[in-house]
GROMACS .gro file of C-alpha atoms in nm:
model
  233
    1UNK     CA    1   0.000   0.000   0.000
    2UNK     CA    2   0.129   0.308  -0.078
    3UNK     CA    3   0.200   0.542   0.201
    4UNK     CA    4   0.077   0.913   0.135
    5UNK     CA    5   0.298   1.232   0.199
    6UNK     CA    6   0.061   1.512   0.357
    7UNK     CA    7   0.178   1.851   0.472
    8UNK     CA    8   0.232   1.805   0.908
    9UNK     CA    9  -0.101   2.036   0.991
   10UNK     CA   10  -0.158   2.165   1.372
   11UNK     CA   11  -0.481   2.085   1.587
   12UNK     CA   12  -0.650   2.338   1.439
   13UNK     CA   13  -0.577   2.146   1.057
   14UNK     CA   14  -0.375   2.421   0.933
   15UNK     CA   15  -0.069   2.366   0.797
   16UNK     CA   16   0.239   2.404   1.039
   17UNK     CA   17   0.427   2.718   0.937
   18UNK     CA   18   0.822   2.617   0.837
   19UNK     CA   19   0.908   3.043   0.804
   20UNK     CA   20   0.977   3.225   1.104
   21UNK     CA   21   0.687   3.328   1.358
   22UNK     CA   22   0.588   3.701   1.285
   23UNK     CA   23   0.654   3.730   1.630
   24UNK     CA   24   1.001   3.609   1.546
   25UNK     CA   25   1.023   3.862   1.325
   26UNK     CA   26   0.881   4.136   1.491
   27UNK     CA   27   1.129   4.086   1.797
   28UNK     CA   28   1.412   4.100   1.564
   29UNK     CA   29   1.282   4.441   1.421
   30UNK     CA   30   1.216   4.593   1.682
   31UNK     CA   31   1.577   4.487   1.860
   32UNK     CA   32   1.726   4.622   1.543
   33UNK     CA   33   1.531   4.950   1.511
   34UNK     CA   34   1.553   5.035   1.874
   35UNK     CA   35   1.947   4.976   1.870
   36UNK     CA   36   1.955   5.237   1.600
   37UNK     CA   37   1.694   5.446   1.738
   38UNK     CA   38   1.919   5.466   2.083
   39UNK     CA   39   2.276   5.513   1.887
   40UNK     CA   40   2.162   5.782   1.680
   41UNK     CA   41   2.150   5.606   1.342
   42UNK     CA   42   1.825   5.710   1.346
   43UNK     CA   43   1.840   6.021   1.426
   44UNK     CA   44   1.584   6.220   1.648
   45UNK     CA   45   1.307   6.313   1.385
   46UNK     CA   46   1.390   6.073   1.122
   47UNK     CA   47   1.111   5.975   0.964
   48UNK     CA   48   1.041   5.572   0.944
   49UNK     CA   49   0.969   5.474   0.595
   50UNK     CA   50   0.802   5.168   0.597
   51UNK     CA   51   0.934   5.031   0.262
   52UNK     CA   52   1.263   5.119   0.279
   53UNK     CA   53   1.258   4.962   0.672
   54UNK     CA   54   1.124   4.660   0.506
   55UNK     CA   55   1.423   4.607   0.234
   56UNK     CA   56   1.628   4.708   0.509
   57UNK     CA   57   1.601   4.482   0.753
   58UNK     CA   58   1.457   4.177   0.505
   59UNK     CA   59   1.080   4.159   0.722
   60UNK     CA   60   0.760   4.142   0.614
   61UNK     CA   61   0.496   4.419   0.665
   62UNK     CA   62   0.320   4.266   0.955
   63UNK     CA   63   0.595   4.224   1.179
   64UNK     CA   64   0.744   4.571   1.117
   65UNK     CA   65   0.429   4.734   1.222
   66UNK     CA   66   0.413   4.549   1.547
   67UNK     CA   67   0.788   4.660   1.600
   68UNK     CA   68   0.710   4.993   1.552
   69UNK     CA   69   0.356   4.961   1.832
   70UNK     CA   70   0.579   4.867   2.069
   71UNK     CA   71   0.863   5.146   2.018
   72UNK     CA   72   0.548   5.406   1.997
   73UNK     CA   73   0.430   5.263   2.350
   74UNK     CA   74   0.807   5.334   2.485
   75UNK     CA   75   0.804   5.699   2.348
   76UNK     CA   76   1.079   5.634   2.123
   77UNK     CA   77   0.883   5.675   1.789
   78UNK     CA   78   0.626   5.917   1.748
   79UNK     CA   79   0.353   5.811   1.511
   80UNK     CA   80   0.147   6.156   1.362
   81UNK     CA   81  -0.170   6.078   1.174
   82UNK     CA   82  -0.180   6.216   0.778
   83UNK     CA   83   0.197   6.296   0.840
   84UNK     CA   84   0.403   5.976   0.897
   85UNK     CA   85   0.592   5.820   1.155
   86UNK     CA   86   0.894   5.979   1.297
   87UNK     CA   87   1.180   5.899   1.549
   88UNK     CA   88   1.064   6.089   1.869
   89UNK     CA   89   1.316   6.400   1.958
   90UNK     CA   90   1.482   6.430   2.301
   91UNK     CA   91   1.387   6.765   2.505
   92UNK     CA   92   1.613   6.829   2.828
   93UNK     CA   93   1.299   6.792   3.045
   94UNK     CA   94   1.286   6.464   2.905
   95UNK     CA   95   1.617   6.370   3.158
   96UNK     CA   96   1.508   6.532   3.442
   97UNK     CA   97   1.173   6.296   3.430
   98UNK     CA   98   1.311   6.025   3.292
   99UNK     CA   99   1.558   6.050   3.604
  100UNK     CA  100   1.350   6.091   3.886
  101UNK     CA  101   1.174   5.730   3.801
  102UNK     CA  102   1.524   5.579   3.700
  103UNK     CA  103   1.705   5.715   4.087
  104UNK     CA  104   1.449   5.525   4.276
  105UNK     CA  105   1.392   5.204   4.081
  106UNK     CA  106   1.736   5.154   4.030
  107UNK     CA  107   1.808   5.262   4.387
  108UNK     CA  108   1.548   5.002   4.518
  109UNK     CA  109   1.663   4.718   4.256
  110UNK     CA  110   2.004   4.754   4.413
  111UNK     CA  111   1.872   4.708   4.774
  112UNK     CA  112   1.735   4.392   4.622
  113UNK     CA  113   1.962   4.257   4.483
  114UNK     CA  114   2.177   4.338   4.808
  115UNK     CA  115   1.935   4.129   4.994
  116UNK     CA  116   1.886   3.835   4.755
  117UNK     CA  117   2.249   3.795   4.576
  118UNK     CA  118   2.283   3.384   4.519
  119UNK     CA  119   2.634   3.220   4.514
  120UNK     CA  120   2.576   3.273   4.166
  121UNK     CA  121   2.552   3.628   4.156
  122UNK     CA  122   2.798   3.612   4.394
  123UNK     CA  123   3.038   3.474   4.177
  124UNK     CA  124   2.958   3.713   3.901
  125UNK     CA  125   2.975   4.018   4.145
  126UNK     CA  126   3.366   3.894   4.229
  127UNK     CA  127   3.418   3.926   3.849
  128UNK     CA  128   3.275   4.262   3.765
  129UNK     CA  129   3.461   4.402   4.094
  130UNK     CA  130   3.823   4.267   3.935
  131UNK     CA  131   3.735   4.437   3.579
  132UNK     CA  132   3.657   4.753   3.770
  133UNK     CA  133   3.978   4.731   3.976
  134UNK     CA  134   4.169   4.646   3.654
  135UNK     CA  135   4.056   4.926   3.453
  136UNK     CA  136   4.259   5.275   3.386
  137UNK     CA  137   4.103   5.597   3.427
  138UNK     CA  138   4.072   5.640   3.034
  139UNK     CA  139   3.943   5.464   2.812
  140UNK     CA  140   3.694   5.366   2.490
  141UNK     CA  141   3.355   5.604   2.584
  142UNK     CA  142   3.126   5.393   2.431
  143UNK     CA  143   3.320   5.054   2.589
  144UNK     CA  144   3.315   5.258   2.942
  145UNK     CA  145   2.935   5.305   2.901
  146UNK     CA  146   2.824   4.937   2.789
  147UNK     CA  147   3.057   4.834   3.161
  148UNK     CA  148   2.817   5.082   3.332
  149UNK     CA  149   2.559   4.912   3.164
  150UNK     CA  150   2.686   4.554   3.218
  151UNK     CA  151   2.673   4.660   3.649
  152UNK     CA  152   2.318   4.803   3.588
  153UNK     CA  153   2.186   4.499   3.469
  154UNK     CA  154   2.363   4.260   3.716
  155UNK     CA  155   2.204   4.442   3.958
  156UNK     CA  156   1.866   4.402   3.786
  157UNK     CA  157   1.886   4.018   3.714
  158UNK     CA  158   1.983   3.954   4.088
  159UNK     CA  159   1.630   4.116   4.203
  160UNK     CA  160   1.477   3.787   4.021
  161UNK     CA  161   1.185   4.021   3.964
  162UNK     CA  162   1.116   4.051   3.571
  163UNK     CA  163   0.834   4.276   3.621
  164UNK     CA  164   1.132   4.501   3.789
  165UNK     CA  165   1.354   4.431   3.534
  166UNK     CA  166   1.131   4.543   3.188
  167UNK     CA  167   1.064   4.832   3.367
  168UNK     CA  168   1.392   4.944   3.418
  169UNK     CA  169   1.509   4.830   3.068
  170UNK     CA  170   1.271   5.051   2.943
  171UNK     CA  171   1.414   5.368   3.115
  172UNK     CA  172   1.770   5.262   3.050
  173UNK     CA  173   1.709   5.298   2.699
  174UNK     CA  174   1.589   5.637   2.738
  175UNK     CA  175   1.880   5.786   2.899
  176UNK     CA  176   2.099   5.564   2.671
  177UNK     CA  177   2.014   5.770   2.355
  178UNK     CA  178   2.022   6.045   2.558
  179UNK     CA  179   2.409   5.997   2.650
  180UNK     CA  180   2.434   5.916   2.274
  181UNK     CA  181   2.348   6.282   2.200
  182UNK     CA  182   2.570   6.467   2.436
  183UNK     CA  183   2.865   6.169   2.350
  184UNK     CA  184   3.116   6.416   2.256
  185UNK     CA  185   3.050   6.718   2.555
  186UNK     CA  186   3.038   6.466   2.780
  187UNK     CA  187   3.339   6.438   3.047
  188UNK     CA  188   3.523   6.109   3.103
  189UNK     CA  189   3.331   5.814   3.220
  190UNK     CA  190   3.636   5.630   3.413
  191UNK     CA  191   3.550   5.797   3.733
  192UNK     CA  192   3.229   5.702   3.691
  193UNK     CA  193   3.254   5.334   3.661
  194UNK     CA  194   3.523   5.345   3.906
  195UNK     CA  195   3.288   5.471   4.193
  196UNK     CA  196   3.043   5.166   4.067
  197UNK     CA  197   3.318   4.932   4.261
  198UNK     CA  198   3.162   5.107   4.587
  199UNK     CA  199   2.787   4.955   4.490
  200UNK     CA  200   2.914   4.600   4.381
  201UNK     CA  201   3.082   4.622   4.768
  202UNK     CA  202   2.774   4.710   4.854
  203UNK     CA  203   2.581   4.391   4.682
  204UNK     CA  204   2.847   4.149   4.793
  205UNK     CA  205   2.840   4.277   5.170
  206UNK     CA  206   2.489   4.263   5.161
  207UNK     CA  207   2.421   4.591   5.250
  208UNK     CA  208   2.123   4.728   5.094
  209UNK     CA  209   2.054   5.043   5.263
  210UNK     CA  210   2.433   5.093   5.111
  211UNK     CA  211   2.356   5.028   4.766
  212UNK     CA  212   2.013   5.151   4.743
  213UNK     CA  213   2.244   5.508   4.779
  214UNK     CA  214   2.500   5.463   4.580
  215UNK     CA  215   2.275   5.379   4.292
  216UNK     CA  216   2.065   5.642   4.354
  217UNK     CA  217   2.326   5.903   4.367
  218UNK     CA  218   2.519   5.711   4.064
  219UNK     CA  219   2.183   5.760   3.873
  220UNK     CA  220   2.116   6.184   3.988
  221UNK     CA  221   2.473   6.221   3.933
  222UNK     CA  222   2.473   6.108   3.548
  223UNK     CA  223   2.193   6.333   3.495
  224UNK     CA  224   2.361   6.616   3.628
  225UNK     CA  225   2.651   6.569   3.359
  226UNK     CA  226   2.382   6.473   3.122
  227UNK     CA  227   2.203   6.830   3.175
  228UNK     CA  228   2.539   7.003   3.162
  229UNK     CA  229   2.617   6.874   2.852
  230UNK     CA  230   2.249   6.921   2.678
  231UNK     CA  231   2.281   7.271   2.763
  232UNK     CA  232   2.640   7.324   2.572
  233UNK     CA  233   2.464   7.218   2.269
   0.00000   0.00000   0.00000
C-alpha cells in the first residue's frame, strides 16, 4: 500500500508554518530598530519609511508594524496621523523625568539585589569588581558606558523580579540615547565606573541600605553631567 505524503497540519488542521513566527520577526525588528533608534543612526526626527525599513532589515509588513507599536508605546517613535511616523526628539525635560523614576527604581533594585544575591551572583559580582579594579582611568567612551551598563543589569537580574527588570530596561534605553546625544561634551566616564566598585561592595556585603544610595546618587549624578552637557549644545 502506498504510504501518502501530507503537509504536518496543527490541531486546528492548518498547515504548520516552516518560516519564522511574525513574532520572530517582529522581535528582531524591533531589537534592530531600537538599537539604532538609541545610537543615533536614526536620528531624532527621522522619519520611518516603511518600505525602505522593510528592504532594510529583510521583514515582512506585519511584523514591522508590530515593531514599531511597541517602540510608539516606549516613546521612542512618534507616530502623527496624515503625516508619517517619525523617530521621537529628546527635550532636556525629558532627563530630568526620565531620572527621577530611574534614581528610585534603580536605587530600590540595588537594595534587592543586596538582599537576595545567590552564590551565583555572587560569583559574578567577584568578576565585575576585578574588571573595575583592573581598569585605567581612560578609556573607549562607548566601551566605558556598555561596563556601566553591564553593572546596571547585574544588579537588575539579581532582584529575580522581571516585572522590575522590563521596567527598568525601558528607562535605561531612554537615557541611553540620551548619552548618545551629548557623547562628545560629555566628560570622562572612568571615574564614573570606578565609583560603581563602591555599589558592587555594597551587593556582595549585603548591605542594601548601602547600595540603594549609591545607585541612587550614581543615577542623579549622570543626569547632572547629562544636563550640563544638553545645555552646551
Amino acid at each position: 500500500m502506498a504510504v501518502s505524503r501530507t503537509t504536518p497540519t496543527a490541531d486546528a488542521g492548518q498547515p504548520i508554518a516552516e518560516a519564522p513566527s511574525i513574532k520572530l520577526e517582529a522581535d528582531r525588528a524591533y531589537d534592530e530598530l531600537r538599537d539604532r533608534i538609541v545610537t543615533l543612526r536614526l536620528a531624532p526626527g527621522t522619519v520611518l519609511r516603511e518600505d525602505e525599513l522593510m528592504r532594510d532589515l529583510e521583514v515582512g509588513r506585519t511584523p514591522l508594524r508590530e515593531a514599531v507599536k511597541r517602540l510608539a508605546l516606549e516613546n521612542l517613535v512618534a507616530v502623527q496621523p496624515r503625516r508619517g511616523t517619525f523617530v521621537s526628539a529628546v527635550e532636556a525635560s525629558d532627563i530630568v523625568n526620565i531620572t527621577e523614576v530611574r534614581a528610585e527604581l534603580e536605587g530600590y533594585a540595588a537594595a534587592l539585589a543586596a538582599e537576595r544575591l545567590s552564590d551565583d551572583h555572587r560569583a559574578a559580582a567577584e568578576a565585575l569588581l576585578r574588571e573595575v579594579e583592573e581598569l585605567g582611568e581612560s578609556g573607549d567612551q562607548d566601551w566605558l558606558m556598555r561596563f556601566d551598563e553591564r553593572i546596571h543589569r547585574f544588579a537588575w537580574e539579581a532582584t529575580g523580579n522581571p516585572y522590575l527588570i522590563e521596567t527598568l530596561e525601558r528607562y535605561f534605553t531612554h537615557s541611553l540615547r540620551i548619552w548618545y546625544l551629548v557623547l562628545d561634551r560629555l566628560p570622562g566616564l572612568g571615574h564614573a565606573v570606578h565609583d560603581q566598585a563602591r555599589l558592587v561592595e555594597a551587593l556582595l556585603a549585603g548591605d542594601a541600605n548601602k547600595a540603594r544610595a549609591l545607585m541612587r546618587e550614581h543615577v542623579l549624578d549622570f543626569q547632572r553631567e547629562l544636563l550640563a552637557a544638553f545645555s552646551r549644545a
